[in-house]
Amino acid sequence: MCEEVQATMQKHTQGLRHSKEELNRLNQAIQRLTAEVNSAKSQPCELDRAREPLVLQEESASDSAQGKLAWLEAALQRAKQDMARQLREYQELMIVKLGLDFEIATYRKLLEDEESRLGLGFGAGSFTLGSGLGSASGLANLLPPRAGSGALDTSAPGGGCALCGSPGCFGGFGCSGARRC
């Protein structure tokens, strides 16, 4: 029995030694971790100090981006206003063009009606100066009014069309010139 007690005691003594060794290792690990924690606690201050220039850079970059954004938005507004102005001008020009197209169509219809009434039979490109009425002055009564009367003058100084210069053309009334105006 004594031997059994001694064997049990030795087992317990060895277990106790292992436990003490384990406790020593754990105490060393705790001390090491405590040192690391203290070191880590001091690092955020260092990180904050290192981060301050970055924060300032970010703020200046943000301010710069905000400035660029404001400039681009202002440029966009100016472009929109310019486009709106150009659209209004274009619409005004289209109104003038439509008015002129209507006036040209009216004179063309009047000329065709007058040709038909007089039985002249002027077709597109079939009229030449001196034919039909005996002189170009008789035809002048059929053409739209000359400059100074408020209408477009399409005749050239030497007779014919001011647009293409052809003597057989009268500005869209049977052009025989190269432009077919």
Tab-separated table of N, CA and C in Angstrom:
chain	number	residue	atom	x	y	z
A	1	MET	N	0.775	-1.166	0.000
A	1	MET	CA	0.000	0.000	0.000
A	1	MET	C	0.841	1.266	0.000
A	2	CYS	N	1.862	1.196	0.666
A	2	CYS	CA	2.777	2.310	0.721
A	2	CYS	C	3.328	2.597	-0.670
A	3	GLU	N	3.548	1.571	-1.359
A	3	GLU	CA	4.065	1.766	-2.699
A	3	GLU	C	3.026	2.401	-3.613
A	4	GLU	N	1.833	2.006	-3.384
A	4	GLU	CA	0.750	2.594	-4.189
A	4	GLU	C	0.604	4.068	-3.892
A	5	VAL	N	0.753	4.430	-2.654
A	5	VAL	CA	0.633	5.831	-2.258
A	5	VAL	C	1.806	6.606	-2.857
A	6	GLN	N	2.974	6.000	-2.806
A	6	GLN	CA	4.132	6.684	-3.357
A	6	GLN	C	3.970	6.850	-4.877
A	7	ALA	N	3.448	5.858	-5.556
A	7	ALA	CA	3.254	5.944	-6.998
A	7	ALA	C	2.212	7.018	-7.318
A	8	THR	N	1.173	7.072	-6.528
A	8	THR	CA	0.146	8.089	-6.739
A	8	THR	C	0.722	9.456	-6.463
A	9	MET	N	1.544	9.547	-5.420
A	9	MET	CA	2.150	10.821	-5.078
A	9	MET	C	3.094	11.279	-6.189
A	10	GLN	N	3.855	10.378	-6.734
A	10	GLN	CA	4.749	10.739	-7.826
A	10	GLN	C	3.955	11.221	-9.038
A	11	LYS	N	2.869	10.547	-9.306
A	11	LYS	CA	2.018	10.957	-10.439
A	11	LYS	C	1.510	12.365	-10.210
A	12	HIS	N	1.048	12.595	-8.973
A	12	HIS	CA	0.507	13.920	-8.666
A	12	HIS	C	1.614	14.973	-8.689
A	13	THR	N	2.803	14.613	-8.257
A	13	THR	CA	3.923	15.544	-8.248
A	13	THR	C	4.303	15.889	-9.693
A	14	GLN	N	4.355	14.891	-10.536
A	14	GLN	CA	4.654	15.158	-11.951
A	14	GLN	C	3.555	16.021	-12.581
A	15	GLY	N	2.313	15.730	-12.261
A	15	GLY	CA	1.193	16.524	-12.770
A	15	GLY	C	1.293	17.966	-12.291
A	16	LEU	N	1.712	18.082	-10.999
A	16	LEU	CA	1.878	19.421	-10.440
A	16	LEU	C	3.009	20.172	-11.142
A	17	ARG	N	4.125	19.466	-11.419
A	17	ARG	CA	5.238	20.090	-12.139
A	17	ARG	C	4.792	20.541	-13.531
A	18	HIS	N	4.081	19.694	-14.215
A	18	HIS	CA	3.590	20.055	-15.556
A	18	HIS	C	2.634	21.244	-15.483
A	19	SER	N	1.823	21.255	-14.463
A	19	SER	CA	0.888	22.381	-14.293
A	19	SER	C	1.643	23.662	-14.017
A	20	LYS	N	2.734	23.574	-13.157
A	20	LYS	CA	3.537	24.773	-12.864
A	20	LYS	C	4.218	25.266	-14.139
A	21	GLU	N	4.767	24.334	-14.914
A	21	GLU	CA	5.421	24.718	-16.169
A	21	GLU	C	4.397	25.374	-17.114
A	22	GLU	N	3.238	24.773	-17.172
A	22	GLU	CA	2.182	25.331	-18.023
A	22	GLU	C	1.782	26.710	-17.551
A	23	LEU	N	1.693	26.877	-16.206
A	23	LEU	CA	1.358	28.203	-15.654
A	23	LEU	C	2.443	29.215	-15.987
A	24	ASN	N	3.711	28.817	-15.898
A	24	ASN	CA	4.813	29.723	-16.242
A	24	ASN	C	4.732	30.144	-17.730
A	25	ARG	N	4.495	29.153	-18.582
A	25	ARG	CA	4.350	29.484	-20.017
A	25	ARG	C	3.172	30.419	-20.246
A	26	LEU	N	2.069	30.160	-19.570
A	26	LEU	CA	0.883	31.023	-19.739
A	26	LEU	C	1.150	32.423	-19.189
A	27	ASN	N	1.856	32.528	-18.045
A	27	ASN	CA	2.208	33.853	-17.496
A	27	ASN	C	3.096	34.619	-18.469
A	28	GLN	N	4.074	33.907	-19.073
A	28	GLN	CA	4.938	34.565	-20.058
A	28	GLN	C	4.114	35.037	-21.262
A	29	ALA	N	3.176	34.216	-21.713
A	29	ALA	CA	2.321	34.591	-22.850
A	29	ALA	C	1.455	35.790	-22.483
A	30	ILE	N	0.961	35.801	-21.240
A	30	ILE	CA	0.137	36.932	-20.776
A	30	ILE	C	0.975	38.198	-20.747
A	31	GLN	N	2.201	38.097	-20.237
A	31	GLN	CA	3.068	39.283	-20.193
A	31	GLN	C	3.384	39.776	-21.621
A	32	ARG	N	3.658	38.827	-22.513
A	32	ARG	CA	3.938	39.201	-23.900
A	32	ARG	C	2.714	39.869	-24.543
A	33	LEU	N	1.537	39.312	-24.339
A	33	LEU	CA	0.309	39.874	-24.901
A	33	LEU	C	-0.005	41.232	-24.283
A	34	THR	N	0.253	41.384	-22.967
A	34	THR	CA	0.035	42.672	-22.305
A	34	THR	C	0.928	43.742	-22.931
A	35	ALA	N	2.183	43.367	-23.190
A	35	ALA	CA	3.107	44.313	-23.827
A	35	ALA	C	2.616	44.682	-25.232
A	36	GLU	N	2.136	43.685	-25.958
A	36	GLU	CA	1.620	43.949	-27.317
A	36	GLU	C	0.389	44.845	-27.262
A	37	VAL	N	-0.494	44.611	-26.296
A	37	VAL	CA	-1.694	45.446	-26.148
A	37	VAL	C	-1.292	46.882	-25.844
A	38	ASN	N	-0.355	47.049	-24.904
A	38	ASN	CA	0.101	48.411	-24.581
A	38	ASN	C	0.729	49.085	-25.804
A	39	SER	N	1.493	48.298	-26.549
A	39	SER	CA	2.088	48.842	-27.773
A	39	SER	C	1.000	49.211	-28.783
A	40	ALA	N	0.001	48.353	-28.904
A	40	ALA	CA	-1.102	48.613	-29.839
A	40	ALA	C	-1.909	49.831	-29.406
A	41	LYS	N	-2.042	50.027	-28.094
A	41	LYS	CA	-2.773	51.205	-27.613
A	41	LYS	C	-2.053	52.488	-27.985
A	42	SER	N	-0.742	52.451	-28.000
A	42	SER	CA	0.002	53.666	-28.352
A	42	SER	C	0.044	53.876	-29.857
A	43	GLN	N	-0.133	52.837	-30.633
A	43	GLN	CA	-0.082	52.966	-32.087
A	43	GLN	C	-1.215	53.796	-32.675
A	44	PRO	N	-2.461	53.711	-32.200
A	44	PRO	CA	-3.500	54.552	-32.802
A	44	PRO	C	-3.135	56.035	-32.762
A	45	CYS	N	-2.476	56.468	-31.708
A	45	CYS	CA	-2.069	57.871	-31.662
A	45	CYS	C	-1.092	58.159	-32.789
A	46	GLU	N	-0.144	57.229	-32.989
A	46	GLU	CA	0.803	57.401	-34.079
A	46	GLU	C	0.083	57.333	-35.423
A	47	LEU	N	-0.868	56.421	-35.523
A	47	LEU	CA	-1.646	56.303	-36.769
A	47	LEU	C	-2.465	57.561	-37.012
A	48	ASP	N	-3.060	58.100	-35.950
A	48	ASP	CA	-3.832	59.337	-36.099
A	48	ASP	C	-2.937	60.466	-36.578
A	49	ARG	N	-1.729	60.532	-35.993
A	49	ARG	CA	-0.800	61.576	-36.423
A	49	ARG	C	-0.375	61.358	-37.872
A	50	ALA	N	-0.202	60.124	-38.280
A	50	ALA	CA	0.169	59.830	-39.665
A	50	ALA	C	-1.013	60.043	-40.599
A	51	ARG	N	-2.211	59.893	-40.053
A	51	ARG	CA	-3.414	60.016	-40.866
A	51	ARG	C	-3.805	61.472	-41.097
A	52	GLU	N	-3.423	62.370	-40.224
A	52	GLU	CA	-3.809	63.776	-40.348
A	52	GLU	C	-3.429	64.379	-41.699
A	53	PRO	N	-2.200	64.184	-42.182
A	53	PRO	CA	-1.882	64.721	-43.516
A	53	PRO	C	-2.748	64.100	-44.605
A	54	LEU	N	-3.057	62.804	-44.446
A	54	LEU	CA	-3.918	62.156	-45.433
A	54	LEU	C	-5.318	62.761	-45.411
A	55	VAL	N	-5.825	63.047	-44.221
A	55	VAL	CA	-7.149	63.659	-44.104
A	55	VAL	C	-7.144	65.038	-44.761
A	56	LEU	N	-6.075	65.794	-44.530
A	56	LEU	CA	-5.966	67.115	-45.161
A	56	LEU	C	-5.892	66.992	-46.670
A	57	GLN	N	-5.148	65.996	-47.164
A	57	GLN	CA	-5.075	65.782	-48.603
A	57	GLN	C	-6.434	65.401	-49.165
A	58	GLU	N	-7.153	64.531	-48.437
A	58	GLU	CA	-8.486	64.129	-48.877
A	58	GLU	C	-9.427	65.330	-48.914
A	59	GLU	N	-9.340	66.177	-47.895
A	59	GLU	CA	-10.205	67.359	-47.855
A	59	GLU	C	-9.880	68.304	-48.999
A	60	SER	N	-8.587	68.506	-49.288
A	60	SER	CA	-8.234	69.403	-50.388
A	60	SER	C	-8.641	68.793	-51.715
A	61	ALA	N	-8.502	67.465	-51.853
A	61	ALA	CA	-8.947	66.796	-53.081
A	61	ALA	C	-10.458	66.900	-53.218
A	62	SER	N	-11.152	66.761	-52.099
A	62	SER	CA	-12.608	66.886	-52.118
A	62	SER	C	-13.018	68.305	-52.502
A	63	ASP	N	-12.328	69.288	-51.913
A	63	ASP	CA	-12.622	70.683	-52.264
A	63	ASP	C	-12.346	70.936	-53.737
A	64	SER	N	-11.232	70.393	-54.227
A	64	SER	CA	-10.879	70.552	-55.631
A	64	SER	C	-11.944	69.908	-56.523
A	65	ALA	N	-12.378	68.708	-56.146
A	65	ALA	CA	-13.413	68.015	-56.922
A	65	ALA	C	-14.721	68.797	-56.879
A	66	GLN	N	-15.055	69.349	-55.715
A	66	GLN	CA	-16.278	70.151	-55.601
A	66	GLN	C	-16.187	71.393	-56.492
A	67	GLY	N	-15.004	72.004	-56.526
A	67	GLY	CA	-14.802	73.174	-57.380
A	67	GLY	C	-14.948	72.817	-58.848
A	68	LYS	N	-14.359	71.695	-59.246
A	68	LYS	CA	-14.484	71.243	-60.644
A	68	LYS	C	-15.929	70.929	-60.976
A	69	LEU	N	-16.617	70.279	-60.045
A	69	LEU	CA	-18.020	69.941	-60.265
A	69	LEU	C	-18.854	71.209	-60.439
A	70	ALA	N	-18.623	72.199	-59.599
A	70	ALA	CA	-19.366	73.462	-59.718
A	70	ALA	C	-19.059	74.131	-61.051
A	71	TRP	N	-17.786	74.118	-61.467
A	71	TRP	CA	-17.415	74.722	-62.750
A	71	TRP	C	-18.088	73.987	-63.909
A	72	LEU	N	-18.102	72.634	-63.848
A	72	LEU	CA	-18.736	71.852	-64.913
A	72	LEU	C	-20.242	72.090	-64.953
A	73	GLU	N	-20.868	72.203	-63.788
A	73	GLU	CA	-22.307	72.472	-63.754
A	73	GLU	C	-22.608	73.850	-64.339
A	74	ALA	N	-21.766	74.832	-64.043
A	74	ALA	CA	-21.948	76.171	-64.606
A	74	ALA	C	-21.750	76.131	-66.116
A	75	ALA	N	-20.749	75.389	-66.583
A	75	ALA	CA	-20.512	75.263	-68.024
A	75	ALA	C	-21.692	74.575	-68.705
A	76	LEU	N	-22.251	73.572	-68.040
A	76	LEU	CA	-23.423	72.888	-68.580
A	76	LEU	C	-24.604	73.849	-68.686
A	77	GLN	N	-24.815	74.664	-67.664
A	77	GLN	CA	-25.899	75.652	-67.699
A	77	GLN	C	-25.696	76.640	-68.853
A	78	ARG	N	-24.444	77.122	-69.012
A	78	ARG	CA	-24.160	78.051	-70.114
A	78	ARG	C	-24.424	77.393	-71.464
A	79	ALA	N	-24.020	76.125	-71.594
A	79	ALA	CA	-24.244	75.411	-72.851
A	79	ALA	C	-25.737	75.242	-73.125
A	80	LYS	N	-26.498	74.929	-72.074
A	80	LYS	CA	-27.950	74.790	-72.247
A	80	LYS	C	-28.581	76.113	-72.667
A	81	GLN	N	-28.148	77.202	-72.037
A	81	GLN	CA	-28.685	78.518	-72.395
A	81	GLN	C	-28.305	78.874	-73.823
A	82	ASP	N	-27.068	78.567	-74.214
A	82	ASP	CA	-26.620	78.857	-75.568
A	82	ASP	C	-27.416	78.038	-76.578
A	83	MET	N	-27.662	76.764	-76.255
A	83	MET	CA	-28.452	75.926	-77.153
A	83	MET	C	-29.878	76.450	-77.272
A	84	ALA	N	-30.457	76.896	-76.170
A	84	ALA	CA	-31.818	77.438	-76.202
A	84	ALA	C	-31.860	78.705	-77.069
A	85	ARG	N	-30.829	79.561	-76.919
A	85	ARG	CA	-30.764	80.775	-77.735
A	85	ARG	C	-30.631	80.423	-79.218
A	86	GLN	N	-29.757	79.449	-79.524
A	86	GLN	CA	-29.577	79.038	-80.909
A	86	GLN	C	-30.845	78.417	-81.474
A	87	LEU	N	-31.568	77.670	-80.647
A	87	LEU	CA	-32.824	77.079	-81.095
A	87	LEU	C	-33.842	78.165	-81.419
A	88	ARG	N	-33.925	79.202	-80.564
A	88	ARG	CA	-34.844	80.309	-80.853
A	88	ARG	C	-34.468	81.006	-82.161
A	89	GLU	N	-33.159	81.243	-82.345
A	89	GLU	CA	-32.712	81.883	-83.582
A	89	GLU	C	-33.046	81.012	-84.789
A	90	TYR	N	-32.833	79.708	-84.666
A	90	TYR	CA	-33.138	78.791	-85.753
A	90	TYR	C	-34.632	78.818	-86.070
A	91	GLN	N	-35.465	78.823	-85.030
A	91	GLN	CA	-36.911	78.866	-85.256
A	91	GLN	C	-37.309	80.164	-85.950
A	92	GLU	N	-36.691	81.279	-85.544
A	92	GLU	CA	-36.990	82.545	-86.199
A	92	GLU	C	-36.587	82.503	-87.667
A	93	LEU	N	-35.416	81.936	-87.961
A	93	LEU	CA	-34.966	81.822	-89.347
A	93	LEU	C	-35.883	80.901	-90.149
A	94	MET	N	-36.360	79.836	-89.522
A	94	MET	CA	-37.280	78.932	-90.228
A	94	MET	C	-38.591	79.640	-90.558
A	95	ILE	N	-39.048	80.510	-89.661
A	95	ILE	CA	-40.275	81.270	-89.926
A	95	ILE	C	-40.051	82.190	-91.121
A	96	VAL	N	-38.888	82.865	-91.150
A	96	VAL	CA	-38.572	83.747	-92.277
A	96	VAL	C	-38.473	82.935	-93.556
A	97	LYS	N	-37.808	81.763	-93.505
A	97	LYS	CA	-37.661	80.913	-94.687
A	97	LYS	C	-39.032	80.479	-95.195
A	98	LEU	N	-39.899	80.044	-94.281
A	98	LEU	CA	-41.233	79.616	-94.706
A	98	LEU	C	-41.992	80.765	-95.355
A	99	GLY	N	-41.820	81.967	-94.808
A	99	GLY	CA	-42.457	83.135	-95.416
A	99	GLY	C	-41.935	83.381	-96.820
A	100	LEU	N	-40.621	83.277	-96.991
A	100	LEU	CA	-40.033	83.472	-98.321
A	100	LEU	C	-40.457	82.359	-99.281
A	101	ASP	N	-40.499	81.124	-98.801
A	101	ASP	CA	-40.971	80.018	-99.636
A	101	ASP	C	-42.408	80.263	-100.088
A	102	PHE	N	-43.222	80.753	-99.174
A	102	PHE	CA	-44.608	81.040	-99.519
A	102	PHE	C	-44.679	82.162	-100.561
A	103	GLU	N	-43.866	83.203	-100.370
A	103	GLU	CA	-43.859	84.313	-101.324
A	103	GLU	C	-43.399	83.845	-102.706
A	104	ILE	N	-42.370	83.005	-102.749
A	104	ILE	CA	-41.891	82.471	-104.029
A	104	ILE	C	-42.968	81.634	-104.690
A	105	ALA	N	-43.628	80.783	-103.909
A	105	ALA	CA	-44.696	79.960	-104.469
A	105	ALA	C	-45.839	80.822	-104.993
A	106	THR	N	-46.140	81.900	-104.275
A	106	THR	CA	-47.206	82.804	-104.713
A	106	THR	C	-46.842	83.446	-106.051
A	107	TYR	N	-45.608	83.983	-106.171
A	107	TYR	CA	-45.185	84.589	-107.440
A	107	TYR	C	-45.145	83.558	-108.568
A	108	ARG	N	-44.699	82.343	-108.249
A	108	ARG	CA	-44.671	81.293	-109.272
A	108	ARG	C	-46.081	81.007	-109.757
A	109	LYS	N	-47.024	80.899	-108.838
A	109	LYS	CA	-48.423	80.628	-109.209
A	109	LYS	C	-48.994	81.790	-110.021
A	110	LEU	N	-48.684	83.024	-109.581
A	110	LEU	CA	-49.162	84.184	-110.344
A	110	LEU	C	-48.607	84.177	-111.765
A	111	LEU	N	-47.334	83.868	-111.910
A	111	LEU	CA	-46.710	83.829	-113.224
A	111	LEU	C	-47.328	82.731	-114.081
A	112	GLU	N	-47.519	81.551	-113.508
A	112	GLU	CA	-48.132	80.453	-114.258
A	112	GLU	C	-49.548	80.822	-114.692
A	113	ASP	N	-50.303	81.437	-113.784
A	113	ASP	CA	-51.664	81.858	-114.135
A	113	ASP	C	-51.649	82.897	-115.247
A	114	GLU	N	-50.712	83.843	-115.180
A	114	GLU	CA	-50.625	84.883	-116.207
A	114	GLU	C	-50.197	84.281	-117.540
A	115	GLU	N	-49.258	83.339	-117.517
A	115	GLU	CA	-48.840	82.653	-118.740
A	115	GLU	C	-50.019	81.913	-119.344
A	116	SER	N	-50.752	81.229	-118.486
A	116	SER	CA	-51.910	80.471	-118.951
A	116	SER	C	-52.968	81.408	-119.537
A	117	ARG	N	-53.211	82.551	-118.882
A	117	ARG	CA	-54.215	83.502	-119.340
A	117	ARG	C	-53.829	84.092	-120.691
A	118	LEU	N	-52.541	84.387	-120.857
A	118	LEU	CA	-52.085	84.978	-122.117
A	118	LEU	C	-51.831	83.922	-123.182
A	119	GLY	N	-51.854	82.654	-122.787
A	119	GLY	CA	-51.635	81.581	-123.744
A	119	GLY	C	-50.206	81.544	-124.248
A	120	LEU	N	-49.272	81.924	-123.417
A	120	LEU	CA	-47.877	81.955	-123.833
A	120	LEU	C	-47.263	80.553	-123.835
A	121	GLY	N	-47.705	79.693	-122.970
A	121	GLY	CA	-47.215	78.322	-122.925
A	121	GLY	C	-45.754	78.214	-122.548
A	122	PHE	N	-45.275	79.079	-121.647
A	122	PHE	CA	-43.893	78.972	-121.180
A	122	PHE	C	-43.797	77.768	-120.264
A	123	GLY	N	-43.013	76.791	-120.662
A	123	GLY	CA	-42.785	75.640	-119.785
A	123	GLY	C	-41.432	75.800	-119.131
A	124	ALA	N	-41.077	74.854	-118.284
A	124	ALA	CA	-39.790	74.917	-117.599
A	124	ALA	C	-38.669	74.791	-118.616
A	125	GLY	N	-37.865	75.823	-118.756
A	125	GLY	CA	-36.715	75.824	-119.644
A	125	GLY	C	-37.060	76.074	-121.102
A	126	SER	N	-38.303	76.368	-121.444
A	126	SER	CA	-38.663	76.535	-122.849
A	126	SER	C	-38.626	77.981	-123.300
A	127	PHE	N	-38.467	78.906	-122.373
A	127	PHE	CA	-38.500	80.324	-122.734
A	127	PHE	C	-37.087	80.849	-122.933
A	128	THR	N	-36.896	81.636	-123.973
A	128	THR	CA	-35.657	82.370	-124.180
A	128	THR	C	-36.015	83.822	-124.397
A	129	LEU	N	-35.088	84.702	-124.067
A	129	LEU	CA	-35.352	86.125	-124.239
A	129	LEU	C	-35.640	86.433	-125.697
A	130	GLY	N	-36.606	87.273	-125.917
A	130	GLY	CA	-36.938	87.710	-127.269
A	130	GLY	C	-38.002	86.850	-127.907
A	131	SER	N	-38.320	85.718	-127.346
A	131	SER	CA	-39.369	84.901	-127.948
A	131	SER	C	-40.683	85.201	-127.261
A	132	GLY	N	-41.765	84.921	-127.905
A	132	GLY	CA	-43.081	85.066	-127.281
A	132	GLY	C	-43.642	86.457	-127.426
A	133	LEU	N	-43.143	87.440	-126.704
A	133	LEU	CA	-43.752	88.756	-126.675
A	133	LEU	C	-43.065	89.743	-127.612
A	134	GLY	N	-42.005	89.391	-128.201
A	134	GLY	CA	-41.336	90.307	-129.110
A	134	GLY	C	-40.229	91.074	-128.429
A	135	SER	N	-40.306	91.283	-127.125
A	135	SER	CA	-39.218	91.944	-126.401
A	135	SER	C	-39.282	91.522	-124.946
A	136	ALA	N	-38.172	91.642	-124.287
A	136	ALA	CA	-38.120	91.268	-122.874
A	136	ALA	C	-38.893	92.240	-122.023
A	137	SER	N	-39.145	93.470	-122.532
A	137	SER	CA	-39.873	94.442	-121.716
A	137	SER	C	-41.320	94.031	-121.535
A	138	GLY	N	-41.908	93.344	-122.461
A	138	GLY	CA	-43.280	92.864	-122.301
A	138	GLY	C	-43.362	91.785	-121.245
A	139	LEU	N	-42.310	91.007	-121.127
A	139	LEU	CA	-42.270	89.951	-120.126
A	139	LEU	C	-42.086	90.528	-118.729
A	140	ALA	N	-41.494	91.695	-118.617
A	140	ALA	CA	-41.245	92.313	-117.314
A	140	ALA	C	-42.531	92.505	-116.538
A	141	ASN	N	-43.647	92.646	-117.220
A	141	ASN	CA	-44.928	92.791	-116.523
A	141	ASN	C	-45.344	91.493	-115.849
A	142	LEU	N	-44.821	90.370	-116.315
A	142	LEU	CA	-45.194	89.082	-115.759
A	142	LEU	C	-44.293	88.665	-114.591
A	143	LEU	N	-43.092	89.223	-114.494
A	143	LEU	CA	-42.137	88.847	-113.472
A	143	LEU	C	-42.439	89.536	-112.157
A	144	PRO	N	-41.903	89.004	-111.080
A	144	PRO	CA	-42.073	89.666	-109.785
A	144	PRO	C	-41.461	91.053	-109.827
A	145	PRO	N	-41.909	91.963	-108.955
A	145	PRO	CA	-41.396	93.330	-108.946
A	145	PRO	C	-39.891	93.365	-108.736
A	146	ARG	N	-39.246	94.379	-109.267
A	146	ARG	CA	-37.793	94.559	-109.191
A	146	ARG	C	-37.380	95.065	-107.816
A	147	ALA	N	-36.058	95.153	-107.616
A	147	ALA	CA	-35.500	95.649	-106.361
A	147	ALA	C	-36.045	97.025	-106.051
A	148	GLY	N	-36.194	97.284	-104.784
A	148	GLY	CA	-36.742	98.576	-104.374
A	148	GLY	C	-38.224	98.469	-104.127
A	149	SER	N	-38.873	97.431	-104.658
A	149	SER	CA	-40.299	97.271	-104.426
A	149	SER	C	-40.561	96.359	-103.240
A	150	GLY	N	-39.482	95.854	-102.594
A	150	GLY	CA	-39.655	94.999	-101.425
A	150	GLY	C	-39.565	93.532	-101.761
A	151	ALA	N	-39.480	93.170	-103.022
A	151	ALA	CA	-39.401	91.764	-103.390
A	151	ALA	C	-37.970	91.410	-103.791
A	152	LEU	N	-37.700	90.138	-103.906
A	152	LEU	CA	-36.386	89.646	-104.275
A	152	LEU	C	-36.157	89.849	-105.759
A	153	ASP	N	-35.057	90.496	-106.128
A	153	ASP	CA	-34.718	90.724	-107.530
A	153	ASP	C	-33.826	89.590	-107.971
A	154	THR	N	-34.294	88.754	-108.918
A	154	THR	CA	-33.524	87.611	-109.366
A	154	THR	C	-32.957	87.825	-110.756
A	155	SER	N	-33.038	89.001	-111.289
A	155	SER	CA	-32.519	89.218	-112.643
A	155	SER	C	-31.115	89.790	-112.577
A	156	ALA	N	-30.294	89.393	-113.544
A	156	ALA	CA	-28.930	89.895	-113.633
A	156	ALA	C	-28.961	91.235	-114.353
A	157	PRO	N	-27.916	92.081	-114.170
A	157	PRO	CA	-27.891	93.386	-114.811
A	157	PRO	C	-28.007	93.305	-116.328
A	158	GLY	N	-27.435	92.299	-116.950
A	158	GLY	CA	-27.502	92.186	-118.408
A	158	GLY	C	-28.705	91.400	-118.860
A	159	GLY	N	-29.641	91.088	-117.991
A	159	GLY	CA	-30.798	90.272	-118.335
A	159	GLY	C	-30.544	88.844	-117.893
A	160	GLY	N	-31.560	88.117	-117.549
A	160	GLY	CA	-31.396	86.741	-117.108
A	160	GLY	C	-31.376	86.643	-115.591
A	161	CYS	N	-30.865	85.544	-115.113
A	161	CYS	CA	-30.928	85.218	-113.687
A	161	CYS	C	-29.704	85.720	-112.938
A	162	ALA	N	-29.934	86.319	-111.776
A	162	ALA	CA	-28.830	86.773	-110.932
A	162	ALA	C	-28.212	85.597	-110.199
A	163	LEU	N	-28.921	84.472	-110.091
A	163	LEU	CA	-28.405	83.318	-109.387
A	163	LEU	C	-27.441	82.511	-110.249
A	164	CYS	N	-27.806	82.243	-111.509
A	164	CYS	CA	-26.944	81.420	-112.346
A	164	CYS	C	-26.386	82.190	-113.543
A	165	GLY	N	-26.916	83.376	-113.861
A	165	GLY	CA	-26.407	84.213	-114.944
A	165	GLY	C	-26.930	83.824	-116.308
A	166	SER	N	-27.764	82.828	-116.381
A	166	SER	CA	-28.270	82.379	-117.671
A	166	SER	C	-29.313	83.361	-118.202
A	167	PRO	N	-29.226	83.746	-119.491
A	167	PRO	CA	-30.222	84.673	-120.053
A	167	PRO	C	-31.609	84.047	-120.181
A	168	GLY	N	-31.692	82.727	-120.174
A	168	GLY	CA	-32.994	82.085	-120.297
A	168	GLY	C	-33.630	81.764	-118.964
A	169	CYS	N	-32.984	82.120	-117.867
A	169	CYS	CA	-33.483	81.783	-116.536
A	169	CYS	C	-33.970	83.044	-115.845
A	170	PHE	N	-35.071	82.938	-115.167
A	170	PHE	CA	-35.594	84.075	-114.420
A	170	PHE	C	-35.835	83.676	-112.968
A	171	GLY	N	-34.785	83.164	-112.346
A	171	GLY	CA	-34.821	82.874	-110.904
A	171	GLY	C	-35.850	81.862	-110.493
A	172	GLY	N	-35.860	80.711	-111.096
A	172	GLY	CA	-36.758	79.648	-110.674
A	172	GLY	C	-37.983	79.533	-111.558
A	173	PHE	N	-38.088	80.342	-112.583
A	173	PHE	CA	-39.240	80.304	-113.467
A	173	PHE	C	-38.816	79.717	-114.804
A	174	GLY	N	-38.439	78.450	-114.802
A	174	GLY	CA	-38.038	77.797	-116.039
A	174	GLY	C	-36.546	77.979	-116.290
A	175	CYS	N	-35.695	77.604	-115.359
A	175	CYS	CA	-34.262	77.796	-115.486
A	175	CYS	C	-33.702	76.904	-116.561
A	176	SER	N	-32.895	77.491	-117.411
A	176	SER	CA	-32.159	76.707	-118.389
A	176	SER	C	-30.672	76.813	-118.130
A	177	GLY	N	-30.299	77.423	-117.009
A	177	GLY	CA	-28.895	77.618	-116.647
A	177	GLY	C	-28.317	76.378	-115.982
A	178	ALA	N	-27.034	76.480	-115.665
A	178	ALA	CA	-26.313	75.370	-115.068
A	178	ALA	C	-26.793	75.056	-113.658
A	179	ARG	N	-27.285	76.041	-112.923
A	179	ARG	CA	-27.691	75.813	-111.537
A	179	ARG	C	-29.083	75.250	-111.407
A	180	ARG	N	-29.880	75.379	-112.412
A	180	ARG	CA	-31.292	74.936	-112.370
A	180	ARG	C	-32.021	75.572	-111.179
A	181	CYS	N	-31.786	76.860	-111.007
A	181	CYS	CA	-32.388	77.535	-109.875
A	181	CYS	C	-33.835	77.803	-110.165
